[in-house]
Coordinates of C-alpha atoms in Angstrom, one line a residue:
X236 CA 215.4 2.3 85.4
X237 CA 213.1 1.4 82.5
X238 CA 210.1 4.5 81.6
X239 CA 207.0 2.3 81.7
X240 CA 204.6 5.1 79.8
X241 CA 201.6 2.4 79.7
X242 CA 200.0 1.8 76.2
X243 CA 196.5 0.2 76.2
X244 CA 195.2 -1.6 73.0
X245 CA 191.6 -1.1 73.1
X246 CA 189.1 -3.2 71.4
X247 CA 186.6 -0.9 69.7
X248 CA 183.3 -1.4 71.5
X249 CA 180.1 -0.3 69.6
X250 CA 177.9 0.7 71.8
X251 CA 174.2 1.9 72.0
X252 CA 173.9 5.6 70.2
X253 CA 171.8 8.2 72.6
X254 CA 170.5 9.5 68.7
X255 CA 168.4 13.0 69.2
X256 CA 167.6 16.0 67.1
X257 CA 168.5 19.5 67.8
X258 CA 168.2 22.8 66.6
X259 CA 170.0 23.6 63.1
X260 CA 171.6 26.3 62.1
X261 CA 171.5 27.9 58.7
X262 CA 172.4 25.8 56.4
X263 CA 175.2 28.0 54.6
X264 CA 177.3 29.3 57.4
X265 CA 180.2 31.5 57.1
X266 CA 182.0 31.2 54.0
X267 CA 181.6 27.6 53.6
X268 CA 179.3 26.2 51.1
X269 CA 177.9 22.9 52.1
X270 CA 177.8 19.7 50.1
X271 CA 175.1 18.8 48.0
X272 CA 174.4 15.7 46.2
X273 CA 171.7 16.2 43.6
X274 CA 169.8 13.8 41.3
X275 CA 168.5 15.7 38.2
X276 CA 166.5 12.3 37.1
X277 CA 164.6 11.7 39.7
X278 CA 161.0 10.9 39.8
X279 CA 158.1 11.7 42.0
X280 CA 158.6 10.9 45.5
X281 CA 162.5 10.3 45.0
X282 CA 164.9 13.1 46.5
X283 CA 166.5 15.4 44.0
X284 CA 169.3 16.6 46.2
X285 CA 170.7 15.4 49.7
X286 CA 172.9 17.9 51.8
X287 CA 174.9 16.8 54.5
X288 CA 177.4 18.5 56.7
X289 CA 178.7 19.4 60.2
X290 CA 180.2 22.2 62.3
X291 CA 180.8 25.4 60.5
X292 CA 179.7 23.7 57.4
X293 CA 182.0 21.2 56.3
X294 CA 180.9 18.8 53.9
X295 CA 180.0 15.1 54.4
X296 CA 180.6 13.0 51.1
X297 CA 178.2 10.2 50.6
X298 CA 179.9 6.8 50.4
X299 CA 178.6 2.8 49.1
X300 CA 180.0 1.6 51.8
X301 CA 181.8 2.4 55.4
X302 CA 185.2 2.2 53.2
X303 CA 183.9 2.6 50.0
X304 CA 183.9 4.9 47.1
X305 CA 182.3 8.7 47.7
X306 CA 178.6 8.3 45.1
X307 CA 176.5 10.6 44.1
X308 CA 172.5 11.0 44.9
X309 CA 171.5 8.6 42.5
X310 CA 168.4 6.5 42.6
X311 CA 170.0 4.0 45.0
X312 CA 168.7 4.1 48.9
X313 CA 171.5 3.0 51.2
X314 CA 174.2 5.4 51.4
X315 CA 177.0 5.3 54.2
X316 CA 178.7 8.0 55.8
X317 CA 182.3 8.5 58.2
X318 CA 182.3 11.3 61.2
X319 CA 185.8 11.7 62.1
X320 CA 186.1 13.0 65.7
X321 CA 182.6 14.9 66.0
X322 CA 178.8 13.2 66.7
X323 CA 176.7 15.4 65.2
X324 CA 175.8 15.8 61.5
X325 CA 173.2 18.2 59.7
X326 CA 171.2 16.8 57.1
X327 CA 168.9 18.6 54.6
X328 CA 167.2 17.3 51.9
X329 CA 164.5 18.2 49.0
X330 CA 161.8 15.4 47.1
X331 CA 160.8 15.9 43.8
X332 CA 156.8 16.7 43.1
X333 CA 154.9 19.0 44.0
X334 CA 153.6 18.9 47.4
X335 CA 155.9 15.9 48.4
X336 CA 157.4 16.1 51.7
X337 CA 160.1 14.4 53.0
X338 CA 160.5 13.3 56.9
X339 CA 163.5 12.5 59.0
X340 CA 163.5 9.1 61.8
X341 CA 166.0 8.0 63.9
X342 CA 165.4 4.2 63.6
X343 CA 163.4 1.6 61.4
X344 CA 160.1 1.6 64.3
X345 CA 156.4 2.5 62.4
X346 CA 155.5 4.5 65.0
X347 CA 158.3 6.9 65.9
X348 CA 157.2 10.5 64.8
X349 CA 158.9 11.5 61.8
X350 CA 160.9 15.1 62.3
X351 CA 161.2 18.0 59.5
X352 CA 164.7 17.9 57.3
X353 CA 167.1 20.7 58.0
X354 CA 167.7 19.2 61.6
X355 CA 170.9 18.3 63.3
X356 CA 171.4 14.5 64.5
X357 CA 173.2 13.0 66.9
X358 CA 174.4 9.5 66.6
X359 CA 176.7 9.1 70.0
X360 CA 179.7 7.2 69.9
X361 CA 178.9 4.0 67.3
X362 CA 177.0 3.7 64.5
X363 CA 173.4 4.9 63.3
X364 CA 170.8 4.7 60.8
X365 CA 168.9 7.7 59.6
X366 CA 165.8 6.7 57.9
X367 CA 164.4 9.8 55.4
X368 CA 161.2 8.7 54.5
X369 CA 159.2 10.9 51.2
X370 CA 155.4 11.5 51.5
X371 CA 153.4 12.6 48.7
X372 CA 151.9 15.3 51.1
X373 CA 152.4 16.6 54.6
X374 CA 148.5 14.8 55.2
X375 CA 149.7 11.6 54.0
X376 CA 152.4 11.9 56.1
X377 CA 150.2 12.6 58.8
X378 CA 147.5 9.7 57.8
X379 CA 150.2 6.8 58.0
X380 CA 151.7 8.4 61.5
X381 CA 147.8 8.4 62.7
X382 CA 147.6 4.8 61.6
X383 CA 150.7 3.6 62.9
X384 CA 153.0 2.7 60.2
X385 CA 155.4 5.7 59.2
X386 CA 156.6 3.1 56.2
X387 CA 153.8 3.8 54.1
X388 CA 155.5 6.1 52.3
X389 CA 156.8 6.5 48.5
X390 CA 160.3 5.7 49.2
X391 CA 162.6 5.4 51.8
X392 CA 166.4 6.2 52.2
X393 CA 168.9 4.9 54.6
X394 CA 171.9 7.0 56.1
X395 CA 174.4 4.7 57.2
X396 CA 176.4 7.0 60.0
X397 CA 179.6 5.4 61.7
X398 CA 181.7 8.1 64.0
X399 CA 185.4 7.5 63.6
X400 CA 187.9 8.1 66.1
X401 CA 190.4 11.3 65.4
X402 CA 194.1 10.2 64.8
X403 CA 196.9 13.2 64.9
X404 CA 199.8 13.0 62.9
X405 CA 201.7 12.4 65.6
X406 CA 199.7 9.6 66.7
X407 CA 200.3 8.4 62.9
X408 CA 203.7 8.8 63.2
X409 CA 204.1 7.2 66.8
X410 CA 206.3 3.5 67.4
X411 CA 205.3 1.3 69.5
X412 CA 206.2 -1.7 71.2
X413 CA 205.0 -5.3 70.1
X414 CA 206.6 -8.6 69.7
X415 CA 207.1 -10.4 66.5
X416 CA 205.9 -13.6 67.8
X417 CA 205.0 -15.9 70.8
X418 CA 206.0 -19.4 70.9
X419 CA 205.3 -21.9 73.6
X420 CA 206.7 -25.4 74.6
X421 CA 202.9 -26.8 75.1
X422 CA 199.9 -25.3 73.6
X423 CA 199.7 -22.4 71.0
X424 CA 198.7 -18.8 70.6
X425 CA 197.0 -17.2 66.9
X426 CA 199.6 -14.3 67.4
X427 CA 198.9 -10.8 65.9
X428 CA 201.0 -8.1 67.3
X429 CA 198.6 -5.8 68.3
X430 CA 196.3 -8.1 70.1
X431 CA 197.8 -8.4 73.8
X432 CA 195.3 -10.8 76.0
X433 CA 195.5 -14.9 74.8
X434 CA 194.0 -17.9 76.4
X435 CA 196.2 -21.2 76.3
X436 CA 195.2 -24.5 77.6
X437 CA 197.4 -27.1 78.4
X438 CA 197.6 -30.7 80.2
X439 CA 196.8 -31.0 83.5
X440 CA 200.3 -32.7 83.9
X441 CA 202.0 -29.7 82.0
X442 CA 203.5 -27.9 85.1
X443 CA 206.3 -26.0 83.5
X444 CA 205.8 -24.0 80.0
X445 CA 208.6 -22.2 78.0
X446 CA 207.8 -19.3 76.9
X447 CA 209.7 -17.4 73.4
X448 CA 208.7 -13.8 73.3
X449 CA 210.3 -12.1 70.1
X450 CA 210.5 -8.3 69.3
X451 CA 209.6 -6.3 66.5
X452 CA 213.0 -5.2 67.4
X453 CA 216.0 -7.1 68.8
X454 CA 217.3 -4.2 70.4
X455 CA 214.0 -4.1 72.7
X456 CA 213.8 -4.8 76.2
X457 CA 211.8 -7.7 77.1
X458 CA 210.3 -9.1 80.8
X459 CA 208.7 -12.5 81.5
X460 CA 207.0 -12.1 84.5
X461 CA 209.1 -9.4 85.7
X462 CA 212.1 -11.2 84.7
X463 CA 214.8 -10.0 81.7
X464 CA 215.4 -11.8 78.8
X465 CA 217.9 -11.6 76.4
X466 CA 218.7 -12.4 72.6
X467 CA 221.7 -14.6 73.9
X468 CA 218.7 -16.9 75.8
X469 CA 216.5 -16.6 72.8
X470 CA 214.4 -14.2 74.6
X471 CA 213.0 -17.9 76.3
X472 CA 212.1 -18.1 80.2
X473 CA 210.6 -21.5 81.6
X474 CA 208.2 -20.7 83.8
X475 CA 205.9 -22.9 86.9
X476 CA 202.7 -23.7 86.2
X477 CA 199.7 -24.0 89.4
X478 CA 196.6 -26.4 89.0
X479 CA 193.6 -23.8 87.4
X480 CA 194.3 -20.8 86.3
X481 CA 197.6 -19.2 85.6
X482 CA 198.8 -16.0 84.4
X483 CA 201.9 -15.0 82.2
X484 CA 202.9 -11.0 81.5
X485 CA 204.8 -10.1 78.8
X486 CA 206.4 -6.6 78.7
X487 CA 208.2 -4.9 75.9
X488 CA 210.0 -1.3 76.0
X489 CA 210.4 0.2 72.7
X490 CA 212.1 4.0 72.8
X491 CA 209.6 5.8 75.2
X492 CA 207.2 3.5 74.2
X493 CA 205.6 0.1 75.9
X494 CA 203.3 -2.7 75.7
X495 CA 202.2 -5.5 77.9
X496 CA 201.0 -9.3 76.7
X497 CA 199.1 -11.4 78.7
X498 CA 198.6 -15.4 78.7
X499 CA 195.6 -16.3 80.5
X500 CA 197.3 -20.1 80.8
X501 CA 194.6 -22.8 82.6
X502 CA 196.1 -25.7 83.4
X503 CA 194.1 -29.0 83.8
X504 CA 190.9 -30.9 81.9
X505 CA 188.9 -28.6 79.7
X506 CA 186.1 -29.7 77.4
X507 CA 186.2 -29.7 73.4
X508 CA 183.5 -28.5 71.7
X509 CA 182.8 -28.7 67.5
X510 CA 181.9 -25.7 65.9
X511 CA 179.8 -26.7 62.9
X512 CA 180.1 -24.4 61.0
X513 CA 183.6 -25.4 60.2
X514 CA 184.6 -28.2 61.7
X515 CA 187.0 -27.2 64.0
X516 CA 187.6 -28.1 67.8
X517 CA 187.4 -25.2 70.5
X518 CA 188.9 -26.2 73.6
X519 CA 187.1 -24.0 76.3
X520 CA 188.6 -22.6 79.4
X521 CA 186.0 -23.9 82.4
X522 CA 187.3 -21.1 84.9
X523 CA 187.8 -17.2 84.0
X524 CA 187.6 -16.3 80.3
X525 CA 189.2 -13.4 78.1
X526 CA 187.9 -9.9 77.9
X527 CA 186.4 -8.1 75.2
X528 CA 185.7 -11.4 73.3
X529 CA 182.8 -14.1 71.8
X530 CA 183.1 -17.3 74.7
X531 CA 181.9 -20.3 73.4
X532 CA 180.0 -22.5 76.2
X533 CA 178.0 -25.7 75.6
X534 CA 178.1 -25.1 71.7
X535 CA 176.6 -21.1 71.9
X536 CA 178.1 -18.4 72.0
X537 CA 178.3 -15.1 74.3
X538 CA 180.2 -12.4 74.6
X539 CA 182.0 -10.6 77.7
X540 CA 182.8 -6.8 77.4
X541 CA 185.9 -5.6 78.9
X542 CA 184.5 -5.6 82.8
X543 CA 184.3 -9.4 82.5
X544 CA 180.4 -8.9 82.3
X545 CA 178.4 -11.0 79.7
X546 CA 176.3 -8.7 77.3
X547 CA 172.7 -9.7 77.5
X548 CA 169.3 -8.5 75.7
X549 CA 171.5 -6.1 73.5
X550 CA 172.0 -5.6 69.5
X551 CA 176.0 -6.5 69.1
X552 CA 177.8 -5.3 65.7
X553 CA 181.0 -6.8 65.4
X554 CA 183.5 -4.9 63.5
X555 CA 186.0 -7.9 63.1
X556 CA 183.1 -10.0 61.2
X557 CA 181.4 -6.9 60.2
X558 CA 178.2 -8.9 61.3
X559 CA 175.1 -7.9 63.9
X560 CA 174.1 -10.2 66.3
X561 CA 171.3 -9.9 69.1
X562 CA 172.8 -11.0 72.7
X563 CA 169.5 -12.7 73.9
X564 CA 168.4 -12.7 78.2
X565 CA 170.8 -15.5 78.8
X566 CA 173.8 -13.4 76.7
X567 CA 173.5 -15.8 74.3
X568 CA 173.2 -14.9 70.0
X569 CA 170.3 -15.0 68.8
X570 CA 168.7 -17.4 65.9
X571 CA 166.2 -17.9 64.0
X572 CA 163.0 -15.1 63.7
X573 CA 163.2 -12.3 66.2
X574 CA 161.2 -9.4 67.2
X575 CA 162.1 -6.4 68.3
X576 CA 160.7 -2.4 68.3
X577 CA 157.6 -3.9 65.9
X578 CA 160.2 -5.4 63.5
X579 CA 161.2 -8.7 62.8
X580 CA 164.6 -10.1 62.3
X581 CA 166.4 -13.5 60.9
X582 CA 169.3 -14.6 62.1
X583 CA 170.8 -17.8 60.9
X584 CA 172.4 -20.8 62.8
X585 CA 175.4 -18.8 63.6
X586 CA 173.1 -15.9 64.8
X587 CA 174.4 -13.5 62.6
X588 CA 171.7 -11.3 61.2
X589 CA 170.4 -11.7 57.9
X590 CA 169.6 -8.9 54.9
X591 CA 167.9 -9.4 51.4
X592 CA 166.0 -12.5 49.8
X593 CA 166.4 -15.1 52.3
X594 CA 164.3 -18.6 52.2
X595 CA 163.1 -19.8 55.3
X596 CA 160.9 -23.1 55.1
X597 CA 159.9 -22.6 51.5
X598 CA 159.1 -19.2 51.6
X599 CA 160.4 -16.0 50.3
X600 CA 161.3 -13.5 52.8
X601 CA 162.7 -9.4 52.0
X602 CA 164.9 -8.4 54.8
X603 CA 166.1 -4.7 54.3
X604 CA 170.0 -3.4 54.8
X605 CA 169.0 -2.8 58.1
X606 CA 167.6 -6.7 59.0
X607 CA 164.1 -5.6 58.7
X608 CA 161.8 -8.1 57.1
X609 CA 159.7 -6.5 54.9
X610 CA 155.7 -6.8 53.8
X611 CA 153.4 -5.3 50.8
X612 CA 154.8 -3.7 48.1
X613 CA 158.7 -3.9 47.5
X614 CA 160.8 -2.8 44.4
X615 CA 164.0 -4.3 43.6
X616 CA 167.0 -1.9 42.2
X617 CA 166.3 -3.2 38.5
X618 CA 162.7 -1.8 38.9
X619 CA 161.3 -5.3 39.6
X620 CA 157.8 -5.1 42.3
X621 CA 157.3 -8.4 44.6
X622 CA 154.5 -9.1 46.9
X623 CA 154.7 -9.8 50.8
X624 CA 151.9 -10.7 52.5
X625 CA 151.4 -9.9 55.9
X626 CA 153.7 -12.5 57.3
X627 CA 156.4 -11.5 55.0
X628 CA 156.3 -14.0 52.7
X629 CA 156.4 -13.2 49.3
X630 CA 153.3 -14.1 47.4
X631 CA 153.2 -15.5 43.8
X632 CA 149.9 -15.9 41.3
X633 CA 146.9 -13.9 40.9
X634 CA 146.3 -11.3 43.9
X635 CA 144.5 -8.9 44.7
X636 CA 145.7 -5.5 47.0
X637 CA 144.1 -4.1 49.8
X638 CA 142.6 -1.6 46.9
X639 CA 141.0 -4.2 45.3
X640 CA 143.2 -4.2 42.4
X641 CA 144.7 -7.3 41.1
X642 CA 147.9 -8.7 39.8
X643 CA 149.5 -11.3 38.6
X644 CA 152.7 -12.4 40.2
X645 CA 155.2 -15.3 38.3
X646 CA 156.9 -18.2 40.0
X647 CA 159.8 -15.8 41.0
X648 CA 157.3 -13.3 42.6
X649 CA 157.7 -10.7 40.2
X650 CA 154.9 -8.8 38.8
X651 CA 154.3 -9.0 35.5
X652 CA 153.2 -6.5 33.5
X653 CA 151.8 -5.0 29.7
X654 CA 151.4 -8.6 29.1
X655 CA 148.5 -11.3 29.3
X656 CA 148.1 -14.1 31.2
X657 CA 145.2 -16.6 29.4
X658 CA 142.6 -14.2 28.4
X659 CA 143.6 -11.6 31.3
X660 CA 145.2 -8.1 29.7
X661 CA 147.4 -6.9 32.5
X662 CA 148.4 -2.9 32.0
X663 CA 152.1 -1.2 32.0
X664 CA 151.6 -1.0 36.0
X665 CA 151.1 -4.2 36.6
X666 CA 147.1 -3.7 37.1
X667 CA 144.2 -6.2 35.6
X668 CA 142.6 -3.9 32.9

């Protein structure tokens, strides 16, 4: 009798972080010294050194991107960071200037109260941003939380925080059980070994399908639908197909290990749809759908979790496109502007968020790493400034700033300066002298 120790394939679901702050210990603890990153050039208002660790201490390097190389505090704003079986991370940090204070938020809001560094944060079981915002006082500060917009600040720094899951050696070490390949006599499958749940369509006058399951391993043990198959019958088995909705298990014993396949196989009509954003035909299953997976219905797209419920009015990151999306009331993505928590968001035909310079009818729009759109003042990272109006759209020409100064802005919105325009003497920052 064949051990069947089950092995489930789980598709990693980001979900909403429960973030909060909690009380910190002392920043040196024990023996171990903590990691600090430090920036010996910086200016007024940009932080000098950034420390981040967890537990007893143990340091947290600073990365350019979830898989990237570890950086240094530099005077770059976006930095990423991996937590690797814990949730909570310490982070301290000090501003350069005297007086300057910097202040700690959980997301990108105007309004959330900003807490003292030195704090422990918890970022739950997906992925974060910590925003660490610099004031040049603890009263400016104050002033811009009074007037509800924590972002008028001198700079602001984004911690990118994405919790891993822990892996044991053993678990590194472990063999499992998956198939080589799955053919079929009608319809297809995009096999990849460790995905175990496909949906096939075929005719509705298709009523018997042949089914190939390979192993990794010839020397594996293979059922189709509880049956044995054997390398002598080309591990095949031709198997009765029902009107609607049929389903098809495929289970391979490897060692002590195991794995089951399943083809969610609807037999009948189904309706072809176009995605245009590559040409390609989706032929969509009219009854029950797969798990864990985008479903395309009527041209738009939704996505059911793993309980066969759509996701509705929720943010959605996708780790296999590495894109966000925003799951509207209906479930379906999002396009076009957005609004959310007093921020607005683009997302483009394909309702993928988007970040940077992005033209929408003519104009110039900022959207931060976060999908932010941004307005006033922005520098770029070659020390570049651009005007955005109050709509976001970034202004170009003469203007003048809600201090009465003006400037002079050229057809690619940057500000020119210790230059003249006409008879107009325009100073090193930019400012009509």
């Amino acid at each position: 009798m064949h051990k069947k120790i089950k092995y489930i394939i789980a598709a990693t679901l980001v979900v909403a972080a429960v973030s909060g702050f909690a009380p910190s210990n002392n920043f040196l603890l024990g023996s171990v010294e903590a990691y600090a990153s430090t920036y010996n050039d910086a200016s007024n208002g940009e932080l000098k050194s950034l420390d981040l660790t967890w537990g007893s201490g143990s340091k947290i390097k600073l990365l350019d991107s979830y898989s990237g190389d570890e950086v240094d505090l530099s005077s770059d704003t976006d930095y990423y960071v991996q937590l690797k079986g814990v949730s909570d991370f310490n982070v301290a940090a000090e501003v350069k200037g005297s007086g300057y204070v910097v202040k700690m938020f959980t997301s990108s809001s105007r309004s959330e109260k900003g807490e003292d560094v030195g704090q422990d944060v918890n970022i739950g079981s997906g992925y974060k941003d910590i925003y660490l915002r610099t004031y040049k006082s603890e009263e400016a500060y104050k002033e811009a939380y009074n007037d509800g917009d924590v972002s008028d600040c001198e700079k602001i720094y984004i911690i990118h925080a994405r919790k891993e899951s822990s892996t044991s050696e053993a678990e590194e070490d472990r063999e499992y059980a998956y198939l080589d390949g799955i053919y079929l006599s009608d319809g297809s499958v995009d096999f990849s070994k460790n995905k175990t749940s496909y949906d096939v369509n075929v005719g509705e006058d298709v009523d018997k399908l042949t089914v190939r399951a390979n192993p990794d391993d010839d020397d594996d043990y293979i059922e189709i639908n509880g049956n044995s198959v054997y390398e002598d019958d080309n591990f095949e088995k031709t198997v009765n197909l029902d009107k609607g909705n049929n389903t098809i298990t495929i289970y391979v014993e490897h060692e002590d290990e195991d794995t089951t396949y399943t083809l969610n196989v609807y037999r009948g009509k189904s309706a072809n749809k176009t995605d245009s954003s590559n040409g390609q035909n989706f032929a969509i299953q009219t009854q029950e759908g797969s798990l864990n997976a985008w479903q395309r219905v009527d041209g738009k797209w939704r996505y059911v979790d793993g309980t066969g419920s759509v996701l509705k009015s929720t943010w959605w990151f996708d780790k296999d496109t590495g894109k966000n999306y925003y799951l509207g009331q209906d479930g379906f993505r999002t396009t076009g502007w957005f609004s959310d928590n007093n921020n607005w968001y683009y997302f483009n035909e394909n309702g993928e968020m988007q970040t940077g310079w992005v033209n929408i009818n003519k104009n110039w729009y900022y959207l931060n790493k976060s999908g932010a759109m941004q307005m006033g003042w922005l520098e770029d990272s070659t020390g570049n400034w651009y005007y955005l109006d109050g709509s976001g759209a970034m202004e170009t020409g003469w203007i003048e700033d809600s201090n009465g100064k003006w400037y002079y802005l050229d057809s690619t919105g940057k500000m020119i300066k210790d230059s003249a325009i006409g008879a107009y003497k325009l100073g090193t920052d930019g400012e009509l002298e």
